Coordinates of C-alpha atoms in Angstrom, one line a residue:
Chain A
X1 CA -69.7 60.8 116.5
X2 CA -68.9 57.8 118.6
X3 CA -69.9 55.0 116.2
X4 CA -70.2 51.7 118.0
X5 CA -69.3 51.6 121.7
X6 CA -68.5 48.3 123.4
X7 CA -67.9 47.8 127.1
X8 CA -65.9 46.3 128.8
X9 CA -62.8 45.9 126.7
X10 CA -61.5 43.0 128.8
X11 CA -63.2 40.7 131.3
X12 CA -62.3 37.6 133.3
X13 CA -65.1 35.4 134.5
X14 CA -65.3 32.3 136.6
X15 CA -67.2 29.3 135.2
X16 CA -70.9 29.7 136.0
X17 CA -70.9 33.4 136.4
X18 CA -73.1 35.6 134.3
X19 CA -72.5 39.0 132.7
X20 CA -73.7 41.4 130.1
X21 CA -71.6 42.8 127.3
X22 CA -72.8 46.3 126.4
X23 CA -73.2 47.6 122.8
X24 CA -74.5 51.1 121.8
X25 CA -74.5 52.9 118.5
X26 CA -75.4 56.4 117.7
X27 CA -75.8 56.1 113.9
X28 CA -79.5 55.1 113.9
X29 CA -78.6 51.8 112.3
X30 CA -81.5 49.3 112.1
X31 CA -79.3 46.2 112.0
X32 CA -77.1 45.2 114.9
X33 CA -75.2 41.9 115.5
X34 CA -72.8 40.1 117.8
X35 CA -69.9 38.1 116.6
X36 CA -67.3 36.0 118.3
X37 CA -63.8 35.6 116.9
X38 CA -61.8 32.5 117.6
X39 CA -58.4 31.6 116.1
X40 CA -58.7 29.9 112.7
X41 CA -62.4 30.3 112.6
X42 CA -63.0 33.9 111.5
X43 CA -65.9 35.7 112.9
X44 CA -69.1 33.8 113.7
X45 CA -72.5 35.3 114.1
X46 CA -74.1 34.8 117.6
X47 CA -77.3 36.8 117.4
X48 CA -78.6 39.7 115.3
X49 CA -81.4 42.2 115.3
X50 CA -83.1 43.9 112.3
X51 CA -84.8 46.5 114.5
X52 CA -86.0 47.4 118.0
X53 CA -88.0 44.4 119.4
X54 CA -86.7 42.0 116.8
X55 CA -83.9 39.5 117.4
X56 CA -82.9 36.2 115.9
X57 CA -80.3 33.5 116.3
X58 CA -77.1 33.4 114.3
X59 CA -74.7 30.5 113.8
X60 CA -73.6 30.0 117.4
X61 CA -76.4 31.2 119.7
X62 CA -76.2 28.6 122.5
X63 CA -75.3 30.1 125.9
X64 CA -76.1 33.7 124.9
X65 CA -79.2 35.9 125.1
X66 CA -80.0 39.2 123.5
X67 CA -82.6 41.9 123.6
X68 CA -83.3 45.0 121.6
X69 CA -85.5 47.4 123.5
X70 CA -84.2 50.5 121.7
X71 CA -82.5 51.2 118.3
X72 CA -79.3 52.2 120.0
X73 CA -78.6 49.4 122.4
X74 CA -78.0 45.7 121.8
X75 CA -76.6 43.9 124.9
X76 CA -75.3 40.4 124.9
X77 CA -75.9 38.3 128.0
X78 CA -73.9 35.2 129.1
X79 CA -76.2 33.3 131.4
X80 CA -73.7 30.8 132.9
X81 CA -70.2 31.3 131.5
X82 CA -68.3 28.3 130.3
X83 CA -64.6 28.0 129.2
X84 CA -65.8 27.4 125.7
X85 CA -67.0 31.0 125.6
X86 CA -63.5 32.4 126.0
X87 CA -63.2 34.5 122.9
X88 CA -63.1 38.0 121.5
X89 CA -66.6 39.5 121.0
X90 CA -67.5 42.1 118.5
X91 CA -70.7 44.2 118.2
X92 CA -71.4 45.6 114.8
X93 CA -74.2 47.8 113.2
X94 CA -75.3 48.7 109.8
X95 CA -78.1 50.1 107.8
X96 CA -80.3 47.3 106.5
X97 CA -80.0 46.0 103.0
X98 CA -83.0 46.7 100.8
X99 CA -83.7 50.1 102.2
X100 CA -82.5 51.7 99.0
X101 CA -79.5 53.3 100.6
X102 CA -75.9 52.4 99.7
X103 CA -74.3 49.7 101.8
X104 CA -71.0 50.8 103.2
X105 CA -70.4 47.7 105.3
X106 CA -70.6 47.3 109.0
X107 CA -69.3 49.5 111.7
X108 CA -67.6 47.5 114.4
X109 CA -67.0 48.1 118.0
X110 CA -63.5 47.7 119.4
X111 CA -64.2 44.3 120.8
X112 CA -64.2 42.6 124.2
X113 CA -61.7 40.0 125.1
X114 CA -63.4 37.6 127.5
X115 CA -61.7 34.8 129.4
X116 CA -63.6 32.2 131.3
X117 CA -61.6 30.3 133.9
Chain B
X1 CA -76.4 29.0 102.6
X2 CA -73.6 31.3 101.6
X3 CA -70.0 30.5 102.4
X4 CA -66.7 32.4 102.1
X5 CA -63.4 30.7 101.8
X6 CA -59.9 32.1 102.3
X7 CA -57.4 29.4 101.4
X8 CA -54.3 31.2 102.5
X9 CA -53.9 31.2 106.3
X10 CA -50.7 33.3 106.1
X11 CA -48.9 35.4 103.4
X12 CA -45.7 37.4 103.4
X13 CA -44.6 40.3 101.3
X14 CA -41.6 42.5 101.1
X15 CA -42.1 46.2 101.7
X16 CA -42.9 48.1 98.5
X17 CA -43.9 44.9 96.7
X18 CA -47.3 43.8 95.6
X19 CA -49.3 41.0 97.2
X20 CA -52.7 39.4 96.3
X21 CA -55.0 37.7 98.9
X22 CA -57.5 35.2 97.6
X23 CA -61.1 34.8 98.5
X24 CA -63.8 32.6 97.0
X25 CA -67.5 32.4 97.9
X26 CA -70.5 30.4 97.2
X27 CA -74.0 31.8 96.8
X28 CA -77.1 31.3 94.7
X29 CA -78.0 35.0 94.9
X30 CA -77.4 37.4 92.1
X31 CA -77.2 40.6 94.1
X32 CA -74.9 41.0 97.0
X33 CA -71.9 42.9 98.5
X34 CA -68.4 41.8 99.1
X35 CA -66.0 43.3 101.5
X36 CA -62.4 43.1 102.7
X37 CA -61.7 44.0 106.3
X38 CA -58.4 44.6 107.9
X39 CA -57.7 43.7 111.6
X40 CA -54.4 45.0 112.9
X41 CA -53.0 44.0 116.3
X42 CA -55.2 46.7 117.9
X43 CA -58.1 44.3 117.1
X44 CA -60.2 47.0 115.4
X45 CA -62.1 45.8 112.3
X46 CA -61.4 48.3 109.5
X47 CA -63.2 48.3 106.2
X48 CA -60.7 48.3 103.4
X49 CA -62.8 48.0 100.3
X50 CA -66.3 47.0 99.1
X51 CA -67.7 45.7 95.9
X52 CA -71.2 45.7 94.7
X53 CA -72.0 42.5 92.7
X54 CA -74.0 44.2 90.0
X55 CA -71.1 46.5 89.2
X56 CA -68.6 44.9 86.8
X57 CA -65.9 47.5 87.5
X58 CA -63.4 46.5 90.1
X59 CA -63.3 48.6 93.2
X60 CA -60.2 50.6 94.0
X61 CA -59.2 52.5 97.2
X62 CA -55.7 54.0 96.9
X63 CA -53.2 51.1 97.0
X64 CA -56.0 48.5 97.5
X65 CA -57.8 47.0 94.6
X66 CA -59.9 44.0 94.0
X67 CA -60.3 41.5 91.1
X68 CA -64.0 40.5 91.2
X69 CA -64.9 37.6 89.0
X70 CA -68.6 37.1 89.5
X71 CA -69.0 34.0 87.3
X72 CA -66.0 32.3 89.1
X73 CA -67.2 33.6 92.5
X74 CA -63.8 35.0 93.2
X75 CA -62.9 38.2 95.0
X76 CA -59.2 38.8 95.5
X77 CA -57.5 41.7 97.1
X78 CA -54.4 43.3 95.7
X79 CA -52.2 45.5 97.9
X80 CA -49.7 47.5 95.9
X81 CA -46.6 49.2 97.3
X82 CA -46.9 47.3 100.6
X83 CA -46.2 49.2 103.8
X84 CA -45.3 48.0 107.2
X85 CA -48.6 49.3 108.4
X86 CA -50.4 46.8 106.1
X87 CA -49.4 43.9 108.3
X88 CA -52.6 42.6 109.7
X89 CA -55.3 39.9 109.5
X90 CA -57.5 40.3 106.4
X91 CA -61.0 39.0 106.2
X92 CA -63.1 38.6 103.2
X93 CA -66.9 38.9 103.8
X94 CA -70.2 38.5 102.0
X95 CA -73.5 40.2 102.5
X96 CA -76.8 39.7 100.7
X97 CA -78.3 42.7 99.1
X98 CA -81.8 41.7 100.2
X99 CA -83.3 42.9 103.6
X100 CA -84.3 41.3 106.9
X101 CA -82.4 38.3 108.0
X102 CA -80.1 38.3 105.1
X103 CA -78.3 41.4 106.4
X104 CA -75.8 39.2 108.2
X105 CA -72.1 39.5 107.2
X106 CA -70.5 36.1 106.5
X107 CA -66.7 36.0 107.0
X108 CA -63.9 33.8 105.7
X109 CA -61.4 32.5 108.2
X110 CA -58.9 35.2 107.4
X111 CA -55.3 35.6 106.0
X112 CA -52.6 36.8 108.2
X113 CA -50.3 39.2 106.2
X114 CA -46.8 39.9 107.3
X115 CA -44.7 42.7 105.7
X116 CA -41.0 42.2 105.7
X117 CA -38.8 45.4 105.8

């Protein structure tokens, strides 16, 4: 029962480089999302997905792409890293609201600390 | 759009004492969920307690309890018999009870709790 697995845990990029943050869950959750955490700003939603093949933008989507080809995986791509993307990134998953099941909150991955120099 | 406000950036409590963290939110919805998450220095996001808006009874989990005032849109967290391990950042969060795009979790900016021995 792994929950939500995020890789890598730490990453340093040079400005302009690209990379993909991986996220996988084994709980058959329909809903997956990516957040970034910056000091004094809480967690802000980047992109989310309500099911395989369906993604949408959150509060701060610029500079990031996502795809959801399977229920389990939801990778986050940085196309051309910028220093403003230095942050801690969290992937989270949950059952969807409105399905009739109880909502127990989100399950979070352990986070990725990304530094762009 | 829904918003969550935590007006106390930092709080301090003596070991074995009681502390209350404040959270207010704004929404036009009648059915939703509220959560408190704990983030210790390990960075892991840990669900502390959840409250369903249509339930008037305040949620309780061991030493953690909430004071949910729906009309006032207030959701405070009380920690009794504080322990050193309670030191962490605490986030209040809101989630709609409806499906689809409203599944997103909206966070406050957090309260950093210090526990003094």
